[in-house]
Amino acid sequence: MIHILPVLPYSYEFLEPYFDKETMFIHHTKHHQTYINNLNTALKGTNFLNLSINDLITQLDKVSFDKRKIIQNNAGGHINHSLFWQGLKVGTNLSPILKKSIEKDFNSISNFKKKFEEAALSHFGSGWVWLIKNNSTLSIVTTVNQDNPLMGQNIAGVFGIPIISLDLWEHAYYLKYQNQRINYIKAFWNVVNWDEALNRFTNKNYFFN
Ligand code: MN3
């Protein structure tokens, strides 16, 4: 299969003023597209051409060593951005079921947000911050580069189902927020798609074609 850029489920200006139109446009059409192009190129001549992106990222340990890193980086770049776009929306609310689970593992919603912001702010360099679910426990983790918690412990250093995620690469915020990563992180709370988070939490919808 040839991996293709998923259509955004909203317009580029939909997340204004929190995430700006120009950043969203470049991020989706240039950055995400480049990961996909590089992935399609890297997969040529391999036995992994028929795998969906979901299956591919869980089988990276089977990729030959000389191609593993380039496929890991670009398959990760593809699925991470697909998850990210679907995880953004304005005007959704945290559902009681997920709220209860966050409160169980982080004591309160405000403490959860504080821990998430701290993890995002202290992550050095490029990567992602995640709320993940492993069995019935929620935790906050960061991954480097384009690693994804679904890649597993051996590849990403962590395993879990992504519930919410935030891109920490400078390309995700530099145009609007320059070096002020904290302002971008705080703006994120206005555009978290809590409906999508609930779908993933209840295991209904975290796979992509
Ligand atoms: Mn990005």
mmCIF file with all atom_site columns, C-alpha atoms and ligand atoms in Angstrom:
data_model
loop_
_atom_site.group_PDB
_atom_site.id
_atom_site.type_symbol
_atom_site.label_atom_id
_atom_site.label_alt_id
_atom_site.label_comp_id
_atom_site.label_asym_id
_atom_site.label_entity_id
_atom_site.label_seq_id
_atom_site.pdbx_PDB_ins_code
_atom_site.Cartn_x
_atom_site.Cartn_y
_atom_site.Cartn_z
_atom_site.occupancy
_atom_site.B_iso_or_equiv
_atom_site.pdbx_formal_charge
_atom_site.auth_seq_id
_atom_site.auth_comp_id
_atom_site.auth_asym_id
_atom_site.auth_atom_id
_atom_site.pdbx_PDB_model_num
ATOM   1   C  CA . MET A 1 1   ? 0.000   0.000  0.000  1.00 0.00 ? 1   MET A CA 1
ATOM   2   C  CA . ILE A 1 2   ? 0.967   3.584  -0.543 1.00 0.00 ? 2   ILE A CA 1
ATOM   3   C  CA . HIS A 1 3   ? 0.516   5.697  2.553  1.00 0.00 ? 3   HIS A CA 1
ATOM   4   C  CA . ILE A 1 4   ? -1.378  8.912  1.910  1.00 0.00 ? 4   ILE A CA 1
ATOM   5   C  CA . LEU A 1 5   ? -1.952  12.147 3.797  1.00 0.00 ? 5   LEU A CA 1
ATOM   6   C  CA . PRO A 1 6   ? -5.241  11.969 5.740  1.00 0.00 ? 6   PRO A CA 1
ATOM   7   C  CA . VAL A 1 7   ? -7.661  14.829 5.154  1.00 0.00 ? 7   VAL A CA 1
ATOM   8   C  CA . LEU A 1 8   ? -7.894  17.133 8.165  1.00 0.00 ? 8   LEU A CA 1
ATOM   9   C  CA . PRO A 1 9   ? -11.286 16.757 9.888  1.00 0.00 ? 9   PRO A CA 1
ATOM   10  C  CA . TYR A 1 10  ? -11.570 20.602 10.006 1.00 0.00 ? 10  TYR A CA 1
ATOM   11  C  CA . SER A 1 11  ? -10.308 23.704 8.235  1.00 0.00 ? 11  SER A CA 1
ATOM   12  C  CA . TYR A 1 12  ? -6.831  25.106 8.864  1.00 0.00 ? 12  TYR A CA 1
ATOM   13  C  CA . GLU A 1 13  ? -8.234  28.085 10.790 1.00 0.00 ? 13  GLU A CA 1
ATOM   14  C  CA . PHE A 1 14  ? -10.582 25.986 12.938 1.00 0.00 ? 14  PHE A CA 1
ATOM   15  C  CA . LEU A 1 15  ? -8.279  25.974 15.966 1.00 0.00 ? 15  LEU A CA 1
ATOM   16  C  CA . GLU A 1 16  ? -7.610  29.739 15.941 1.00 0.00 ? 16  GLU A CA 1
ATOM   17  C  CA . PRO A 1 17  ? -6.519  31.589 17.975 1.00 0.00 ? 17  PRO A CA 1
ATOM   18  C  CA . TYR A 1 18  ? -4.874  28.753 19.900 1.00 0.00 ? 18  TYR A CA 1
ATOM   19  C  CA . PHE A 1 19  ? -3.251  26.963 16.958 1.00 0.00 ? 19  PHE A CA 1
ATOM   20  C  CA . ASP A 1 20  ? -2.869  29.340 14.022 1.00 0.00 ? 20  ASP A CA 1
ATOM   21  C  CA . LYS A 1 21  ? -3.908  28.739 10.438 1.00 0.00 ? 21  LYS A CA 1
ATOM   22  C  CA . GLU A 1 22  ? -0.453  29.133 8.891  1.00 0.00 ? 22  GLU A CA 1
ATOM   23  C  CA . THR A 1 23  ? 1.201   26.669 11.273 1.00 0.00 ? 23  THR A CA 1
ATOM   24  C  CA . MET A 1 24  ? -1.578  24.146 10.775 1.00 0.00 ? 24  MET A CA 1
ATOM   25  C  CA . PHE A 1 25  ? -1.298  24.438 6.988  1.00 0.00 ? 25  PHE A CA 1
ATOM   26  C  CA . ILE A 1 26  ? 2.483   24.011 6.868  1.00 0.00 ? 26  ILE A CA 1
ATOM   27  C  CA . HIS A 1 27  ? 2.442   21.321 9.559  1.00 0.00 ? 27  HIS A CA 1
ATOM   28  C  CA . HIS A 1 28  ? -0.146  19.234 7.710  1.00 0.00 ? 28  HIS A CA 1
ATOM   29  C  CA . THR A 1 29  ? 0.767   19.777 4.047  1.00 0.00 ? 29  THR A CA 1
ATOM   30  C  CA . LYS A 1 30  ? 4.566   19.977 4.406  1.00 0.00 ? 30  LYS A CA 1
ATOM   31  C  CA . HIS A 1 31  ? 5.791   18.254 7.569  1.00 0.00 ? 31  HIS A CA 1
ATOM   32  C  CA . HIS A 1 32  ? 3.278   15.413 7.701  1.00 0.00 ? 32  HIS A CA 1
ATOM   33  C  CA . GLN A 1 33  ? 3.430   14.931 3.914  1.00 0.00 ? 33  GLN A CA 1
ATOM   34  C  CA . THR A 1 34  ? 7.235   14.678 4.052  1.00 0.00 ? 34  THR A CA 1
ATOM   35  C  CA . TYR A 1 35  ? 7.103   11.875 6.641  1.00 0.00 ? 35  TYR A CA 1
ATOM   36  C  CA . ILE A 1 36  ? 4.685   10.027 4.352  1.00 0.00 ? 36  ILE A CA 1
ATOM   37  C  CA . ASN A 1 37  ? 6.834   10.540 1.250  1.00 0.00 ? 37  ASN A CA 1
ATOM   38  C  CA . ASN A 1 38  ? 9.938   9.351  3.082  1.00 0.00 ? 38  ASN A CA 1
ATOM   39  C  CA . LEU A 1 39  ? 8.064   6.359  4.492  1.00 0.00 ? 39  LEU A CA 1
ATOM   40  C  CA . ASN A 1 40  ? 6.811   5.277  1.049  1.00 0.00 ? 40  ASN A CA 1
ATOM   41  C  CA . THR A 1 41  ? 10.351  5.561  -0.329 1.00 0.00 ? 41  THR A CA 1
ATOM   42  C  CA . ALA A 1 42  ? 11.904  3.642  2.570  1.00 0.00 ? 42  ALA A CA 1
ATOM   43  C  CA . LEU A 1 43  ? 9.361   0.813  2.301  1.00 0.00 ? 43  LEU A CA 1
ATOM   44  C  CA . LYS A 1 44  ? 10.173  0.074  -1.359 1.00 0.00 ? 44  LYS A CA 1
ATOM   45  C  CA . GLY A 1 45  ? 11.654  -3.386 -1.752 1.00 0.00 ? 45  GLY A CA 1
ATOM   46  C  CA . THR A 1 46  ? 10.762  -4.466 1.795  1.00 0.00 ? 46  THR A CA 1
ATOM   47  C  CA . ASN A 1 47  ? 8.271   -7.072 3.057  1.00 0.00 ? 47  ASN A CA 1
ATOM   48  C  CA . PHE A 1 48  ? 6.283   -4.387 4.875  1.00 0.00 ? 48  PHE A CA 1
ATOM   49  C  CA . LEU A 1 49  ? 4.499   -2.820 1.910  1.00 0.00 ? 49  LEU A CA 1
ATOM   50  C  CA . ASN A 1 50  ? 1.145   -4.411 2.698  1.00 0.00 ? 50  ASN A CA 1
ATOM   51  C  CA . LEU A 1 51  ? 0.977   -3.391 6.335  1.00 0.00 ? 51  LEU A CA 1
ATOM   52  C  CA . SER A 1 52  ? -1.303  -0.658 7.600  1.00 0.00 ? 52  SER A CA 1
ATOM   53  C  CA . ILE A 1 53  ? 0.490   2.092  9.505  1.00 0.00 ? 53  ILE A CA 1
ATOM   54  C  CA . ASN A 1 54  ? -0.953  0.650  12.738 1.00 0.00 ? 54  ASN A CA 1
ATOM   55  C  CA . ASP A 1 55  ? 0.500   -2.794 12.065 1.00 0.00 ? 55  ASP A CA 1
ATOM   56  C  CA . LEU A 1 56  ? 3.785   -1.387 10.810 1.00 0.00 ? 56  LEU A CA 1
ATOM   57  C  CA . ILE A 1 57  ? 4.617   0.535  13.988 1.00 0.00 ? 57  ILE A CA 1
ATOM   58  C  CA . THR A 1 58  ? 4.093   -2.555 16.134 1.00 0.00 ? 58  THR A CA 1
ATOM   59  C  CA . GLN A 1 59  ? 6.447   -4.664 13.976 1.00 0.00 ? 59  GLN A CA 1
ATOM   60  C  CA . LEU A 1 60  ? 9.498   -2.437 13.730 1.00 0.00 ? 60  LEU A CA 1
ATOM   61  C  CA . ASP A 1 61  ? 11.617  -5.077 15.448 1.00 0.00 ? 61  ASP A CA 1
ATOM   62  C  CA . LYS A 1 62  ? 11.197  -7.211 12.294 1.00 0.00 ? 62  LYS A CA 1
ATOM   63  C  CA . VAL A 1 63  ? 12.566  -4.539 9.963  1.00 0.00 ? 63  VAL A CA 1
ATOM   64  C  CA . SER A 1 64  ? 16.158  -5.087 8.875  1.00 0.00 ? 64  SER A CA 1
ATOM   65  C  CA . PHE A 1 65  ? 18.620  -3.064 10.894 1.00 0.00 ? 65  PHE A CA 1
ATOM   66  C  CA . ASP A 1 66  ? 19.757  -0.885 7.980  1.00 0.00 ? 66  ASP A CA 1
ATOM   67  C  CA . LYS A 1 67  ? 16.197  0.350  7.317  1.00 0.00 ? 67  LYS A CA 1
ATOM   68  C  CA . ARG A 1 68  ? 14.762  0.276  10.808 1.00 0.00 ? 68  ARG A CA 1
ATOM   69  C  CA . LYS A 1 69  ? 15.603  3.806  11.898 1.00 0.00 ? 69  LYS A CA 1
ATOM   70  C  CA . ILE A 1 70  ? 14.332  5.545  8.769  1.00 0.00 ? 70  ILE A CA 1
ATOM   71  C  CA . ILE A 1 71  ? 11.094  3.528  8.835  1.00 0.00 ? 71  ILE A CA 1
ATOM   72  C  CA . GLN A 1 72  ? 10.697  4.066  12.583 1.00 0.00 ? 72  GLN A CA 1
ATOM   73  C  CA . ASN A 1 73  ? 11.121  7.827  12.238 1.00 0.00 ? 73  ASN A CA 1
ATOM   74  C  CA . ASN A 1 74  ? 8.827   8.263  9.254  1.00 0.00 ? 74  ASN A CA 1
ATOM   75  C  CA . ALA A 1 75  ? 6.153   5.716  10.189 1.00 0.00 ? 75  ALA A CA 1
ATOM   76  C  CA . GLY A 1 76  ? 6.110   7.388  13.596 1.00 0.00 ? 76  GLY A CA 1
ATOM   77  C  CA . GLY A 1 77  ? 5.896   10.817 11.983 1.00 0.00 ? 77  GLY A CA 1
ATOM   78  C  CA . HIS A 1 78  ? 2.915   9.631  9.955  1.00 0.00 ? 78  HIS A CA 1
ATOM   79  C  CA . ILE A 1 79  ? 0.881   8.019  12.727 1.00 0.00 ? 79  ILE A CA 1
ATOM   80  C  CA . ASN A 1 80  ? 1.785   10.616 15.351 1.00 0.00 ? 80  ASN A CA 1
ATOM   81  C  CA . HIS A 1 81  ? 0.453   13.427 13.195 1.00 0.00 ? 81  HIS A CA 1
ATOM   82  C  CA . SER A 1 82  ? -2.645  11.430 12.197 1.00 0.00 ? 82  SER A CA 1
ATOM   83  C  CA . LEU A 1 83  ? -3.388  10.903 15.888 1.00 0.00 ? 83  LEU A CA 1
ATOM   84  C  CA . PHE A 1 84  ? -2.598  14.537 16.655 1.00 0.00 ? 84  PHE A CA 1
ATOM   85  C  CA . TRP A 1 85  ? -5.020  16.002 14.061 1.00 0.00 ? 85  TRP A CA 1
ATOM   86  C  CA . GLN A 1 86  ? -7.842  13.762 15.239 1.00 0.00 ? 86  GLN A CA 1
ATOM   87  C  CA . GLY A 1 87  ? -7.067  14.657 18.835 1.00 0.00 ? 87  GLY A CA 1
ATOM   88  C  CA . LEU A 1 88  ? -7.712  18.371 18.290 1.00 0.00 ? 88  LEU A CA 1
ATOM   89  C  CA . LYS A 1 89  ? -11.061 20.141 18.372 1.00 0.00 ? 89  LYS A CA 1
ATOM   90  C  CA . VAL A 1 90  ? -12.602 23.171 20.017 1.00 0.00 ? 90  VAL A CA 1
ATOM   91  C  CA . GLY A 1 91  ? -15.569 22.982 22.328 1.00 0.00 ? 91  GLY A CA 1
ATOM   92  C  CA . THR A 1 92  ? -15.479 19.399 23.622 1.00 0.00 ? 92  THR A CA 1
ATOM   93  C  CA . ASN A 1 93  ? -15.755 18.464 27.282 1.00 0.00 ? 93  ASN A CA 1
ATOM   94  C  CA . LEU A 1 94  ? -13.988 15.912 29.439 1.00 0.00 ? 94  LEU A CA 1
ATOM   95  C  CA . SER A 1 95  ? -16.417 13.036 29.924 1.00 0.00 ? 95  SER A CA 1
ATOM   96  C  CA . PRO A 1 96  ? -17.239 11.762 33.448 1.00 0.00 ? 96  PRO A CA 1
ATOM   97  C  CA . ILE A 1 97  ? -15.707 8.314  32.734 1.00 0.00 ? 97  ILE A CA 1
ATOM   98  C  CA . LEU A 1 98  ? -12.321 9.665  31.671 1.00 0.00 ? 98  LEU A CA 1
ATOM   99  C  CA . LYS A 1 99  ? -12.420 12.374 34.336 1.00 0.00 ? 99  LYS A CA 1
ATOM   100 C  CA . LYS A 1 100 ? -12.853 9.738  37.028 1.00 0.00 ? 100 LYS A CA 1
ATOM   101 C  CA . SER A 1 101 ? -9.923  7.730  35.701 1.00 0.00 ? 101 SER A CA 1
ATOM   102 C  CA . ILE A 1 102 ? -7.647  10.800 35.525 1.00 0.00 ? 102 ILE A CA 1
ATOM   103 C  CA . GLU A 1 103 ? -8.604  11.676 39.098 1.00 0.00 ? 103 GLU A CA 1
ATOM   104 C  CA . LYS A 1 104 ? -7.811  8.104  40.188 1.00 0.00 ? 104 LYS A CA 1
ATOM   105 C  CA . ASP A 1 105 ? -4.273  8.269  38.775 1.00 0.00 ? 105 ASP A CA 1
ATOM   106 C  CA . PHE A 1 106 ? -3.451  11.985 39.221 1.00 0.00 ? 106 PHE A CA 1
ATOM   107 C  CA . ASN A 1 107 ? -5.649  12.993 42.194 1.00 0.00 ? 107 ASN A CA 1
ATOM   108 C  CA . SER A 1 108 ? -7.218  15.904 40.333 1.00 0.00 ? 108 SER A CA 1
ATOM   109 C  CA . ILE A 1 109 ? -7.639  17.345 36.841 1.00 0.00 ? 109 ILE A CA 1
ATOM   110 C  CA . SER A 1 110 ? -5.554  20.381 37.774 1.00 0.00 ? 110 SER A CA 1
ATOM   111 C  CA . ASN A 1 111 ? -2.740  18.159 39.035 1.00 0.00 ? 111 ASN A CA 1
ATOM   112 C  CA . PHE A 1 112 ? -2.920  16.100 35.833 1.00 0.00 ? 112 PHE A CA 1
ATOM   113 C  CA . LYS A 1 113 ? -2.618  19.260 33.712 1.00 0.00 ? 113 LYS A CA 1
ATOM   114 C  CA . LYS A 1 114 ? 0.275   20.479 35.847 1.00 0.00 ? 114 LYS A CA 1
ATOM   115 C  CA . LYS A 1 115 ? 2.145   17.178 35.435 1.00 0.00 ? 115 LYS A CA 1
ATOM   116 C  CA . PHE A 1 116 ? 1.459   17.136 31.688 1.00 0.00 ? 116 PHE A CA 1
ATOM   117 C  CA . GLU A 1 117 ? 2.745   20.713 31.314 1.00 0.00 ? 117 GLU A CA 1
ATOM   118 C  CA . GLU A 1 118 ? 5.847   19.919 33.365 1.00 0.00 ? 118 GLU A CA 1
ATOM   119 C  CA . ALA A 1 119 ? 6.619   16.849 31.254 1.00 0.00 ? 119 ALA A CA 1
ATOM   120 C  CA . ALA A 1 120 ? 6.082   18.806 28.017 1.00 0.00 ? 120 ALA A CA 1
ATOM   121 C  CA . LEU A 1 121 ? 8.180   21.730 29.166 1.00 0.00 ? 121 LEU A CA 1
ATOM   122 C  CA . SER A 1 122 ? 11.085  19.697 30.525 1.00 0.00 ? 122 SER A CA 1
ATOM   123 C  CA . HIS A 1 123 ? 11.367  17.358 27.535 1.00 0.00 ? 123 HIS A CA 1
ATOM   124 C  CA . PHE A 1 124 ? 14.676  18.242 25.900 1.00 0.00 ? 124 PHE A CA 1
ATOM   125 C  CA . GLY A 1 125 ? 14.644  18.689 22.135 1.00 0.00 ? 125 GLY A CA 1
ATOM   126 C  CA . SER A 1 126 ? 12.088  17.287 19.717 1.00 0.00 ? 126 SER A CA 1
ATOM   127 C  CA . GLY A 1 127 ? 9.504   14.705 20.646 1.00 0.00 ? 127 GLY A CA 1
ATOM   128 C  CA . TRP A 1 128 ? 5.998   14.204 21.967 1.00 0.00 ? 128 TRP A CA 1
ATOM   129 C  CA . VAL A 1 129 ? 4.190   14.226 25.291 1.00 0.00 ? 129 VAL A CA 1
ATOM   130 C  CA . TRP A 1 130 ? 1.421   11.695 25.811 1.00 0.00 ? 130 TRP A CA 1
ATOM   131 C  CA . LEU A 1 131 ? -1.306  10.634 28.152 1.00 0.00 ? 131 LEU A CA 1
ATOM   132 C  CA . ILE A 1 132 ? -1.315  6.868  27.697 1.00 0.00 ? 132 ILE A CA 1
ATOM   133 C  CA . LYS A 1 133 ? -3.316  3.964  29.030 1.00 0.00 ? 133 LYS A CA 1
ATOM   134 C  CA . ASN A 1 134 ? -1.672  0.683  29.952 1.00 0.00 ? 134 ASN A CA 1
ATOM   135 C  CA . ASN A 1 135 ? -4.158  -1.857 31.283 1.00 0.00 ? 135 ASN A CA 1
ATOM   136 C  CA . SER A 1 136 ? -6.413  0.469  33.252 1.00 0.00 ? 136 SER A CA 1
ATOM   137 C  CA . THR A 1 137 ? -3.733  2.865  34.434 1.00 0.00 ? 137 THR A CA 1
ATOM   138 C  CA . LEU A 1 138 ? -3.147  6.288  32.923 1.00 0.00 ? 138 LEU A CA 1
ATOM   139 C  CA . SER A 1 139 ? 0.302   7.854  32.835 1.00 0.00 ? 139 SER A CA 1
ATOM   140 C  CA . ILE A 1 140 ? 2.126   10.797 31.282 1.00 0.00 ? 140 ILE A CA 1
ATOM   141 C  CA . VAL A 1 141 ? 5.207   10.017 29.220 1.00 0.00 ? 141 VAL A CA 1
ATOM   142 C  CA . THR A 1 142 ? 7.364   11.693 26.611 1.00 0.00 ? 142 THR A CA 1
ATOM   143 C  CA . THR A 1 143 ? 9.013   10.085 23.589 1.00 0.00 ? 143 THR A CA 1
ATOM   144 C  CA . VAL A 1 144 ? 11.923  11.323 21.501 1.00 0.00 ? 144 VAL A CA 1
ATOM   145 C  CA . ASN A 1 145 ? 11.831  12.185 17.805 1.00 0.00 ? 145 ASN A CA 1
ATOM   146 C  CA . GLN A 1 146 ? 8.755   10.518 16.264 1.00 0.00 ? 146 GLN A CA 1
ATOM   147 C  CA . ASP A 1 147 ? 8.549   7.525  18.577 1.00 0.00 ? 147 ASP A CA 1
ATOM   148 C  CA . ASN A 1 148 ? 5.048   6.413  19.561 1.00 0.00 ? 148 ASN A CA 1
ATOM   149 C  CA . PRO A 1 149 ? 4.040   4.457  22.697 1.00 0.00 ? 149 PRO A CA 1
ATOM   150 C  CA . LEU A 1 150 ? 2.402   1.814  20.466 1.00 0.00 ? 150 LEU A CA 1
ATOM   151 C  CA . MET A 1 151 ? 5.891   0.933  19.164 1.00 0.00 ? 151 MET A CA 1
ATOM   152 C  CA . GLY A 1 152 ? 6.525   -0.671 22.530 1.00 0.00 ? 152 GLY A CA 1
ATOM   153 C  CA . GLN A 1 153 ? 9.116   -0.720 25.252 1.00 0.00 ? 153 GLN A CA 1
ATOM   154 C  CA . ASN A 1 154 ? 12.036  -1.961 23.147 1.00 0.00 ? 154 ASN A CA 1
ATOM   155 C  CA . ILE A 1 155 ? 11.640  0.694  20.451 1.00 0.00 ? 155 ILE A CA 1
ATOM   156 C  CA . ALA A 1 156 ? 10.045  3.696  22.183 1.00 0.00 ? 156 ALA A CA 1
ATOM   157 C  CA . GLY A 1 157 ? 11.083  2.984  25.766 1.00 0.00 ? 157 GLY A CA 1
ATOM   158 C  CA . VAL A 1 158 ? 7.444   2.858  26.825 1.00 0.00 ? 158 VAL A CA 1
ATOM   159 C  CA . PHE A 1 159 ? 4.218   1.082  25.913 1.00 0.00 ? 159 PHE A CA 1
ATOM   160 C  CA . GLY A 1 160 ? 0.629   2.279  26.053 1.00 0.00 ? 160 GLY A CA 1
ATOM   161 C  CA . ILE A 1 161 ? -2.418  3.370  24.096 1.00 0.00 ? 161 ILE A CA 1
ATOM   162 C  CA . PRO A 1 162 ? -2.256  7.090  23.245 1.00 0.00 ? 162 PRO A CA 1
ATOM   163 C  CA . ILE A 1 163 ? -5.187  8.979  24.769 1.00 0.00 ? 163 ILE A CA 1
ATOM   164 C  CA . ILE A 1 164 ? -4.005  12.541 24.146 1.00 0.00 ? 164 ILE A CA 1
ATOM   165 C  CA . SER A 1 165 ? -0.774  13.809 22.620 1.00 0.00 ? 165 SER A CA 1
ATOM   166 C  CA . LEU A 1 166 ? 1.052   17.052 21.947 1.00 0.00 ? 166 LEU A CA 1
ATOM   167 C  CA . ASP A 1 167 ? 3.742   17.632 19.331 1.00 0.00 ? 167 ASP A CA 1
ATOM   168 C  CA . LEU A 1 168 ? 6.827   19.184 20.986 1.00 0.00 ? 168 LEU A CA 1
ATOM   169 C  CA . TRP A 1 169 ? 8.799   19.835 17.806 1.00 0.00 ? 169 TRP A CA 1
ATOM   170 C  CA . GLU A 1 170 ? 9.468   23.524 17.255 1.00 0.00 ? 170 GLU A CA 1
ATOM   171 C  CA . HIS A 1 171 ? 7.741   23.349 13.874 1.00 0.00 ? 171 HIS A CA 1
ATOM   172 C  CA . ALA A 1 172 ? 4.473   22.805 15.779 1.00 0.00 ? 172 ALA A CA 1
ATOM   173 C  CA . TYR A 1 173 ? 4.559   26.190 17.519 1.00 0.00 ? 173 TYR A CA 1
ATOM   174 C  CA . TYR A 1 174 ? 7.449   28.396 16.460 1.00 0.00 ? 174 TYR A CA 1
ATOM   175 C  CA . LEU A 1 175 ? 5.560   30.666 14.014 1.00 0.00 ? 175 LEU A CA 1
ATOM   176 C  CA . LYS A 1 176 ? 3.044   31.708 16.659 1.00 0.00 ? 176 LYS A CA 1
ATOM   177 C  CA . TYR A 1 177 ? 4.811   31.139 19.962 1.00 0.00 ? 177 TYR A CA 1
ATOM   178 C  CA . GLN A 1 178 ? 8.513   31.419 19.022 1.00 0.00 ? 178 GLN A CA 1
ATOM   179 C  CA . ASN A 1 179 ? 10.577  30.052 21.928 1.00 0.00 ? 179 ASN A CA 1
ATOM   180 C  CA . GLN A 1 180 ? 7.668   30.181 24.414 1.00 0.00 ? 180 GLN A CA 1
ATOM   181 C  CA . ARG A 1 181 ? 6.830   26.482 24.468 1.00 0.00 ? 181 ARG A CA 1
ATOM   182 C  CA . ILE A 1 182 ? 4.865   26.970 27.708 1.00 0.00 ? 182 ILE A CA 1
ATOM   183 C  CA . ASN A 1 183 ? 2.327   29.277 26.017 1.00 0.00 ? 183 ASN A CA 1
ATOM   184 C  CA . TYR A 1 184 ? 1.779   26.685 23.296 1.00 0.00 ? 184 TYR A CA 1
ATOM   185 C  CA . ILE A 1 185 ? 1.333   23.956 25.909 1.00 0.00 ? 185 ILE A CA 1
ATOM   186 C  CA . LYS A 1 186 ? -1.212  26.048 27.826 1.00 0.00 ? 186 LYS A CA 1
ATOM   187 C  CA . ALA A 1 187 ? -3.078  26.894 24.602 1.00 0.00 ? 187 ALA A CA 1
ATOM   188 C  CA . PHE A 1 188 ? -3.376  23.156 23.934 1.00 0.00 ? 188 PHE A CA 1
ATOM   189 C  CA . TRP A 1 189 ? -5.961  22.731 26.728 1.00 0.00 ? 189 TRP A CA 1
ATOM   190 C  CA . ASN A 1 190 ? -8.392  24.798 24.619 1.00 0.00 ? 190 ASN A CA 1
ATOM   191 C  CA . VAL A 1 191 ? -8.154  22.435 21.657 1.00 0.00 ? 191 VAL A CA 1
ATOM   192 C  CA . VAL A 1 192 ? -7.979  18.966 23.221 1.00 0.00 ? 192 VAL A CA 1
ATOM   193 C  CA . ASN A 1 193 ? -10.601 16.764 21.567 1.00 0.00 ? 193 ASN A CA 1
ATOM   194 C  CA . TRP A 1 194 ? -11.985 15.088 24.673 1.00 0.00 ? 194 TRP A CA 1
ATOM   195 C  CA . ASP A 1 195 ? -14.483 13.110 22.576 1.00 0.00 ? 195 ASP A CA 1
ATOM   196 C  CA . GLU A 1 196 ? -11.611 11.480 20.704 1.00 0.00 ? 196 GLU A CA 1
ATOM   197 C  CA . ALA A 1 197 ? -9.747  10.945 23.981 1.00 0.00 ? 197 ALA A CA 1
ATOM   198 C  CA . LEU A 1 198 ? -12.792 9.090  25.327 1.00 0.00 ? 198 LEU A CA 1
ATOM   199 C  CA . ASN A 1 199 ? -12.977 6.923  22.185 1.00 0.00 ? 199 ASN A CA 1
ATOM   200 C  CA . ARG A 1 200 ? -9.367  5.888  22.651 1.00 0.00 ? 200 ARG A CA 1
ATOM   201 C  CA . PHE A 1 201 ? -9.804  5.416  26.384 1.00 0.00 ? 201 PHE A CA 1
ATOM   202 C  CA . THR A 1 202 ? -12.689 3.038  25.750 1.00 0.00 ? 202 THR A CA 1
ATOM   203 C  CA . ASN A 1 203 ? -10.632 1.319  22.998 1.00 0.00 ? 203 ASN A CA 1
ATOM   204 C  CA . LYS A 1 204 ? -12.990 2.208  20.196 1.00 0.00 ? 204 LYS A CA 1
ATOM   205 C  CA . ASN A 1 205 ? -10.916 4.358  17.945 1.00 0.00 ? 205 ASN A CA 1
ATOM   206 C  CA . TYR A 1 206 ? -7.158  4.610  17.979 1.00 0.00 ? 206 TYR A CA 1
ATOM   207 C  CA . PHE A 1 207 ? -6.361  2.933  14.672 1.00 0.00 ? 207 PHE A CA 1
ATOM   208 C  CA . PHE A 1 208 ? -5.853  4.698  11.381 1.00 0.00 ? 208 PHE A CA 1
ATOM   209 C  CA . ASN A 1 209 ? -5.788  3.525  7.786  1.00 0.00 ? 209 ASN A CA 1
HETATM 210 MN MN . MN3 B 2 .   ? 4.990   17.816 13.872 1.00 0.00 ? 1   MN3 B MN 1
#
